[in-house]
mmCIF file of C-alpha atoms in Angstrom:
data_model
loop_
_atom_site.group_PDB
_atom_site.id
_atom_site.type_symbol
_atom_site.label_atom_id
_atom_site.label_comp_id
_atom_site.label_asym_id
_atom_site.label_seq_id
_atom_site.Cartn_x
_atom_site.Cartn_y
_atom_site.Cartn_z
ATOM 1 C CA THR J 1 0.158 0.198 0.279
ATOM 2 C CA VAL J 2 2.986 2.259 0.624
ATOM 3 C CA VAL J 3 4.418 2.227 -2.926
ATOM 4 C CA PRO J 4 1.170 2.576 -4.710
ATOM 5 C CA ALA J 5 0.309 5.706 -2.517
ATOM 6 C CA LEU J 6 3.819 6.994 -3.093
ATOM 7 C CA PHE J 7 3.302 6.784 -7.003
ATOM 8 C CA ARG J 8 -0.250 8.388 -6.763
ATOM 9 C CA SER J 9 1.650 11.240 -4.818
ATOM 10 C CA LEU J 10 4.561 11.726 -7.611
ATOM 11 C CA THR J 11 2.100 11.519 -10.368
ATOM 12 C CA ARG J 12 0.069 14.133 -8.752
ATOM 13 C CA SER J 13 3.220 16.396 -8.101
ATOM 14 C CA CYS J 14 4.375 15.870 -11.703
ATOM 15 C CA ARG J 15 1.189 17.134 -12.907
ATOM 16 C CA VAL J 16 1.193 20.085 -11.038
ATOM 17 C CA ILE J 17 4.699 21.032 -12.040
ATOM 18 C CA LEU J 18 4.118 20.153 -15.737
ATOM 19 C CA GLY J 19 0.768 22.575 -15.247
ATOM 20 C CA SER J 20 2.730 25.133 -13.796
ATOM 21 C CA PHE J 21 5.288 25.047 -16.767
ATOM 22 C CA LEU J 22 2.552 25.092 -19.365
ATOM 23 C CA THR J 23 0.801 28.019 -17.404
ATOM 24 C CA PHE J 24 4.183 30.154 -17.729
ATOM 25 C CA LEU J 25 4.401 29.318 -21.380
ATOM 26 C CA LYS J 26 0.474 30.179 -22.304
ATOM 27 C CA ILE J 27 1.293 33.615 -20.239
ATOM 28 C CA ILE J 28 4.343 34.204 -22.467
ATOM 29 C CA ASP J 29 2.237 33.459 -25.762
ATOM 30 C CA ALA J 30 -0.773 35.870 -24.213
ATOM 31 C CA PRO J 31 -1.625 38.684 -26.546
ATOM 32 C CA ARG J 32 -0.268 42.123 -25.261
ATOM 33 C CA GLY J 33 -2.139 45.143 -23.902
ATOM 34 C CA ILE J 34 -4.491 42.830 -22.302
ATOM 35 C CA HIS J 35 -4.883 41.476 -18.574
ATOM 36 C CA SER J 36 -3.852 38.104 -18.081
ATOM 37 C CA LEU J 37 -5.247 35.779 -15.491
ATOM 38 C CA SER J 38 -4.585 32.343 -14.232
ATOM 39 C CA LYS J 39 -6.725 29.812 -12.255
ATOM 40 C CA PRO J 40 -6.613 26.136 -11.338
ATOM 41 C CA GLU J 41 -9.352 23.819 -12.582
ATOM 42 C CA GLY J 42 -12.359 23.342 -10.916
ATOM 43 C CA ARG J 43 -12.556 26.574 -9.537
ATOM 44 C CA SER J 44 -14.712 29.633 -10.668
ATOM 45 C CA VAL J 45 -13.565 33.337 -11.967
ATOM 46 C CA SER J 46 -15.156 36.444 -12.707
ATOM 47 C CA LEU J 47 -14.073 38.213 -15.930
ATOM 48 C CA ALA J 48 -14.760 42.141 -15.953
ATOM 49 C CA CYS J 49 -16.183 43.903 -19.195
ATOM 50 C CA GLY J 50 -16.690 47.515 -17.803
ATOM 51 C CA ASN J 51 -19.251 48.155 -20.431
ATOM 52 C CA GLU J 52 -23.086 49.019 -19.678
ATOM 53 C CA GLY J 53 -26.248 48.146 -21.076
ATOM 54 C CA LYS J 54 -25.897 45.247 -23.626
ATOM 55 C CA VAL J 55 -22.885 42.961 -23.960
ATOM 56 C CA VAL J 56 -21.749 40.111 -26.005
ATOM 57 C CA TRP J 57 -19.068 37.773 -24.152
ATOM 58 C CA SER J 58 -17.064 35.309 -26.705
ATOM 59 C CA LYS J 59 -14.065 33.488 -26.751
ATOM 60 C CA GLY J 60 -11.121 33.335 -29.106
ATOM 61 C CA ALA J 61 -11.203 30.348 -31.419
ATOM 62 C CA ASP J 62 -9.467 29.031 -34.625
ATOM 63 C CA ARG J 63 -11.288 31.097 -36.893
ATOM 64 C CA GLY J 64 -11.770 34.356 -34.992
ATOM 65 C CA THR J 65 -14.241 34.241 -31.947
ATOM 66 C CA SER J 66 -17.032 31.815 -30.727
ATOM 67 C CA ALA J 67 -19.849 33.663 -28.845
ATOM 68 C CA ILE J 68 -20.797 32.455 -25.290
ATOM 69 C CA LEU J 69 -23.684 34.577 -24.381
ATOM 70 C CA THR J 70 -25.638 38.137 -24.790
ATOM 71 C CA ALA J 71 -26.620 39.824 -21.435
ATOM 72 C CA GLU J 72 -28.652 42.900 -20.731
ATOM 73 C CA ASP J 73 -29.034 44.913 -17.633
ATOM 74 C CA GLY J 74 -27.517 42.024 -15.676
ATOM 75 C CA VAL J 75 -29.676 39.434 -17.065
ATOM 76 C CA ILE J 76 -28.427 36.680 -19.890
ATOM 77 C CA THR J 77 -30.902 37.080 -22.721
ATOM 78 C CA GLN J 78 -29.319 34.273 -24.767
ATOM 79 C CA LYS J 79 -26.717 31.609 -24.511
ATOM 80 C CA HIS J 80 -25.097 30.832 -28.121
ATOM 81 C CA ARG J 81 -23.664 27.295 -27.040
ATOM 82 C CA ALA J 82 -24.938 24.502 -24.793
ATOM 83 C CA ASP J 83 -24.575 24.808 -21.337
ATOM 84 C CA PRO J 84 -26.155 21.909 -19.535
ATOM 85 C CA GLY J 85 -24.082 22.675 -16.238
ATOM 86 C CA ASN J 86 -24.994 26.292 -16.162
ATOM 87 C CA ARG J 87 -21.198 27.137 -15.970
ATOM 88 C CA TYR J 88 -21.665 30.732 -17.815
ATOM 89 C CA ARG J 89 -23.381 33.177 -15.644
ATOM 90 C CA VAL J 90 -23.358 37.264 -15.335
ATOM 91 C CA LEU J 91 -23.277 39.339 -12.587
ATOM 92 C CA ALA J 92 -25.437 42.492 -12.149
ATOM 93 C CA ASP J 93 -22.312 44.431 -13.864
ATOM 94 C CA LEU J 94 -22.279 42.232 -16.700
ATOM 95 C CA SER J 95 -19.204 40.523 -15.482
ATOM 96 C CA LEU J 96 -18.971 36.998 -16.981
ATOM 97 C CA VAL J 97 -18.776 34.210 -14.327
ATOM 98 C CA ILE J 98 -17.294 30.910 -15.284
ATOM 99 C CA VAL J 99 -17.797 27.994 -12.612
ATOM 100 C CA ASN J 100 -15.968 24.834 -12.523
ATOM 101 C CA LEU J 101 -13.199 25.742 -14.766
ATOM 102 C CA SER J 102 -11.640 23.231 -17.129
ATOM 103 C CA LEU J 103 -8.435 23.403 -18.993
ATOM 104 C CA SER J 104 -10.110 24.227 -22.319
ATOM 105 C CA ASP J 105 -11.537 27.407 -20.734
ATOM 106 C CA SER J 106 -8.180 28.801 -21.576
ATOM 107 C CA GLY J 107 -7.828 31.653 -23.980
ATOM 108 C CA THR J 108 -8.813 35.065 -24.700
ATOM 109 C CA TYR J 109 -11.927 36.341 -23.784
ATOM 110 C CA TYR J 110 -14.072 39.019 -25.572
ATOM 111 C CA CYS J 111 -16.490 41.443 -24.581
ATOM 112 C CA ASN J 112 -18.504 42.988 -27.466
ATOM 113 C CA ASN J 113 -15.412 41.959 -29.693
ATOM 114 C CA ASP J 114 -13.020 43.723 -27.560
ATOM 115 C CA PRO J 115 -10.488 41.171 -26.041
ATOM 116 C CA VAL J 116 -10.565 42.001 -22.238
ATOM 117 C CA VAL J 117 -8.669 39.222 -20.411
ATOM 118 C CA TYR J 118 -6.397 36.245 -21.555
ATOM 119 C CA LEU J 119 -7.479 33.359 -19.123
ATOM 120 C CA THR J 120 -5.119 30.454 -18.291
ATOM 121 C CA VAL J 121 -6.457 27.312 -16.521
ATOM 122 C CA TYR J 122 -3.798 24.985 -14.969
ATOM 123 C CA PRO J 123 -4.197 21.368 -13.303
ATOM 124 C CA ALA J 124 -5.443 21.886 -9.766
ATOM 125 C CA PRO J 125 -3.088 21.105 -6.893
ATOM 126 C CA PRO J 126 -4.069 18.305 -4.338
ATOM 127 C CA ALA J 127 -7.202 19.219 -2.417
ATOM 128 C CA ALA J 128 -6.518 21.401 0.496
ATOM 129 C CA GLN J 129 -8.441 20.099 3.595
ATOM 130 C CA CYS J 130 -11.468 22.337 4.534
ATOM 131 C CA LEU J 131 -12.278 23.721 7.768
ATOM 132 C CA CYS J 132 -15.843 22.387 8.707
ATOM 133 C CA ASN J 133 -18.351 23.009 11.466
ATOM 134 C CA THR J 134 -21.686 22.211 11.931
ATOM 135 C CA GLN J 135 -22.977 25.493 13.752
ATOM 136 C CA GLY J 136 -24.511 28.147 11.223
ATOM 137 C CA PHE J 137 -27.463 29.347 8.923
ATOM 138 C CA HIS J 138 -28.049 25.716 7.536
ATOM 139 C CA GLY J 139 -27.949 23.649 11.170
ATOM 140 C CA SER J 140 -26.464 20.549 10.528
ATOM 141 C CA ILE J 141 -24.954 20.958 7.184
ATOM 142 C CA PRO J 142 -21.089 20.969 7.234
ATOM 143 C CA VAL J 143 -19.860 24.697 6.698
ATOM 144 C CA CYS J 144 -16.727 24.063 4.732
ATOM 145 C CA ARG J 145 -14.316 27.108 4.120
ATOM 146 C CA GLY J 146 -11.174 26.506 2.050
ATOM 147 C CA GLU J 147 -7.883 28.763 2.724
ATOM 148 C CA SER J 148 -8.837 31.088 -0.233
ATOM 149 C CA GLY J 149 -11.949 33.638 0.177
ATOM 150 C CA SER J 150 -10.859 35.254 3.248
ATOM 151 C CA GLY J 151 -12.510 38.396 1.931
ATOM 152 C CA LEU J 152 -16.040 36.865 2.270
ATOM 153 C CA LEU J 153 -15.606 36.896 6.231
ATOM 154 C CA ARG J 154 -15.311 40.611 6.345
ATOM 155 C CA ILE J 155 -17.604 41.910 3.597
ATOM 156 C CA ARG J 156 -20.689 43.561 5.090
ATOM 157 C CA GLN J 157 -23.746 45.552 3.567
ATOM 158 C CA GLY J 158 -23.344 48.369 5.789
ATOM 159 C CA ARG J 159 -25.552 51.329 4.572
ATOM 160 C CA ARG J 160 -25.545 50.245 0.967
ATOM 161 C CA SER J 161 -28.228 48.319 -0.912
ATOM 162 C CA VAL J 162 -28.142 44.685 -1.063
ATOM 163 C CA ALA J 163 -28.183 44.944 -4.707
ATOM 164 C CA ASP J 164 -24.360 46.378 -4.301
ATOM 165 C CA TYR J 165 -23.447 44.030 -1.437
ATOM 166 C CA ALA J 166 -24.474 41.015 -3.538
ATOM 167 C CA ILE J 167 -22.360 42.241 -6.534
ATOM 168 C CA GLU J 168 -19.155 42.413 -4.443
ATOM 169 C CA PHE J 169 -20.162 39.192 -2.413
ATOM 170 C CA ARG J 170 -20.686 37.164 -5.575
ATOM 171 C CA THR J 171 -17.382 38.322 -7.059
ATOM 172 C CA LEU J 172 -15.501 37.115 -3.757
ATOM 173 C CA ALA J 173 -17.504 33.943 -4.107
ATOM 174 C CA ALA J 174 -16.267 33.162 -7.423
ATOM 175 C CA GLU J 175 -12.817 33.246 -6.371
ATOM 176 C CA SER J 176 -13.087 31.083 -3.317
ATOM 177 C CA ASN J 177 -13.492 27.245 -2.935
ATOM 178 C CA TRP J 178 -15.992 27.629 -0.273
ATOM 179 C CA ASN J 179 -19.032 25.030 -0.439
ATOM 180 C CA LEU J 180 -22.652 26.126 -0.673
ATOM 181 C CA ALA J 181 -23.519 26.128 3.258
ATOM 182 C CA ALA J 182 -20.323 28.207 3.720
ATOM 183 C CA LEU J 183 -21.402 30.683 1.147
ATOM 184 C CA MET J 184 -25.056 31.005 2.535
ATOM 185 C CA GLU J 185 -23.698 31.347 6.167
ATOM 186 C CA ALA J 186 -21.453 34.504 5.108
ATOM 187 C CA TYR J 187 -24.054 36.172 3.110
ATOM 188 C CA HIS J 188 -26.174 36.145 5.606
ATOM 189 C CA GLN J 189 -23.769 37.225 8.245
ATOM 190 C CA GLY J 190 -23.012 40.288 6.123
ATOM 191 C CA LEU J 191 -26.409 41.732 5.906
ATOM 192 C CA SER J 192 -27.915 44.480 7.688
ATOM 193 C CA GLU J 193 -29.319 43.797 11.181
ATOM 194 C CA GLU J 194 -32.650 44.924 9.780
ATOM 195 C CA LEU J 195 -32.557 42.298 7.105
ATOM 196 C CA GLU J 196 -30.837 39.716 9.534
ATOM 197 C CA ASP J 197 -34.284 40.077 11.689
ATOM 198 C CA GLU J 198 -36.539 39.832 8.930
ATOM 199 C CA LEU J 199 -34.806 36.456 7.470
ATOM 200 C CA ALA J 200 -34.858 35.031 11.133
ATOM 201 C CA PRO J 201 -38.443 33.599 11.238
ATOM 202 C CA ARG J 202 -38.144 32.200 7.576
ATOM 203 C CA ASP J 203 -37.092 28.795 6.491
ATOM 204 C CA PRO J 204 -33.538 28.693 5.073
ATOM 205 C CA PRO J 205 -33.638 29.316 1.309
ATOM 206 C CA SER J 206 -32.259 26.146 -0.803
ATOM 207 C CA SER J 207 -29.656 27.825 -2.729
ATOM 208 C CA LEU J 208 -27.505 31.055 -2.500
ATOM 209 C CA GLU J 209 -29.314 32.579 -5.603
ATOM 210 C CA ASN J 210 -32.743 32.169 -3.370
ATOM 211 C CA LEU J 211 -31.182 33.702 -0.674
ATOM 212 C CA ILE J 212 -30.037 36.724 -2.743
ATOM 213 C CA GLU J 213 -33.227 37.198 -4.346
ATOM 214 C CA LEU J 214 -35.122 36.979 -0.936
ATOM 215 C CA SER J 215 -32.790 39.597 0.477
ATOM 216 C CA LEU J 216 -33.113 41.707 -2.584
ATOM 217 C CA ARG J 217 -36.786 41.675 -2.383
ATOM 218 C CA LEU J 218 -37.287 42.586 1.444
ATOM 219 C CA ASP J 219 -34.534 45.356 0.935
ATOM 220 C CA ASN J 220 -36.517 47.037 -1.970
ATOM 221 C CA ARG J 221 -39.538 46.894 0.400
ATOM 222 C CA LEU J 222 -37.739 48.232 3.340
ATOM 223 C CA ARG J 223 -36.450 51.131 1.212
ATOM 224 C CA GLU J 224 -39.816 51.787 -0.351
ATOM 225 C CA ARG J 225 -41.415 52.090 3.125
ATOM 226 C CA HIS J 226 -38.474 54.398 4.398
ATOM 227 C CA HIS J 227 -38.993 56.847 1.325
ATOM 228 C CA SER J 228 -42.559 56.928 1.669
ATOM 229 C CA GLN J 229 -42.476 57.825 5.432
ATOM 230 C CA ARG J 230 -39.800 60.290 4.767
ATOM 231 C CA SER J 231 -42.112 62.045 1.906
ATOM 232 C CA LYS J 232 -44.935 62.160 4.418
ATOM 233 C CA GLY J 233 -42.780 63.790 7.003
ATOM 234 C CA GLY J 234 -44.180 61.056 9.742
ATOM 235 C CA PRO J 235 -42.141 59.159 12.317
ATOM 236 C CA LEU J 236 -40.126 56.321 10.855
ATOM 237 C CA THR J 237 -41.601 52.860 11.710
ATOM 238 C CA LEU J 238 -40.370 49.519 10.233
ATOM 239 C CA PRO J 239 -42.956 47.268 9.186
ATOM 240 C CA THR J 240 -43.158 43.885 11.133
ATOM 241 C CA SER J 241 -42.039 40.722 9.768
ATOM 242 C CA THR J 242 -45.703 39.399 9.144
ATOM 243 C CA HIS J 243 -46.534 42.669 7.072
ATOM 244 C CA LEU J 244 -43.102 42.420 5.372
ATOM 245 C CA SER J 245 -43.940 39.191 4.402
ATOM 246 C CA ASN J 246 -47.107 40.132 2.829
ATOM 247 C CA TRP J 247 -45.528 42.561 0.656
ATOM 248 C CA VAL J 248 -42.824 40.249 -0.461
ATOM 249 C CA GLU J 249 -45.193 37.630 -1.432
ATOM 250 C CA GLU J 250 -47.538 40.140 -3.443
#
């Protein structure tokens, strides 16, 4: 048993070394004048565009470019290639997010036909052990946090809107290797006290996207209520959880 284990360890090490060497060669060959980015396979990445309104994301191919998706106002309006695993997504600022990276994702990415980033995906190193506990938003589901993504522990909504908070959180989440429970726990803890109070009596959403969507609706309703009361010049009173639930479900 010792020899096979040693052989597997050496094989993984050689694979990582070879991957690093190939990454170095690819970076040298990267087109000049655009940002270069390197990520291990299996992780996620967020690629910024800087455009507003409508964008078309594409990837360099042998004969020009190959379209990935079209998005407008933070929403995907069309996917130009099969995506059964929903690996291609967009943020509210129209950044392209690619999850579960593979080696074939390496290449130049274009936003509205402008090259914006050269991505290199290299073989992932041996998986590091996650730090897990069972105390959190999901109760008994293990919350596993890897070494990356420490910024997720510090990010807070503060006085800004949930929409702005969610954009920054999604960007950091794409750079992390945390599991779903850990991401939902971090997002929940970063919300304002008002929203935490409103979420407390509810059943936990089944996914991070559902949690973000619910918090967005609650935040919008709270802000509408605040604005209405300020316009009337009356004392600021917050709706109860029951009333706010009725608002959100309308």
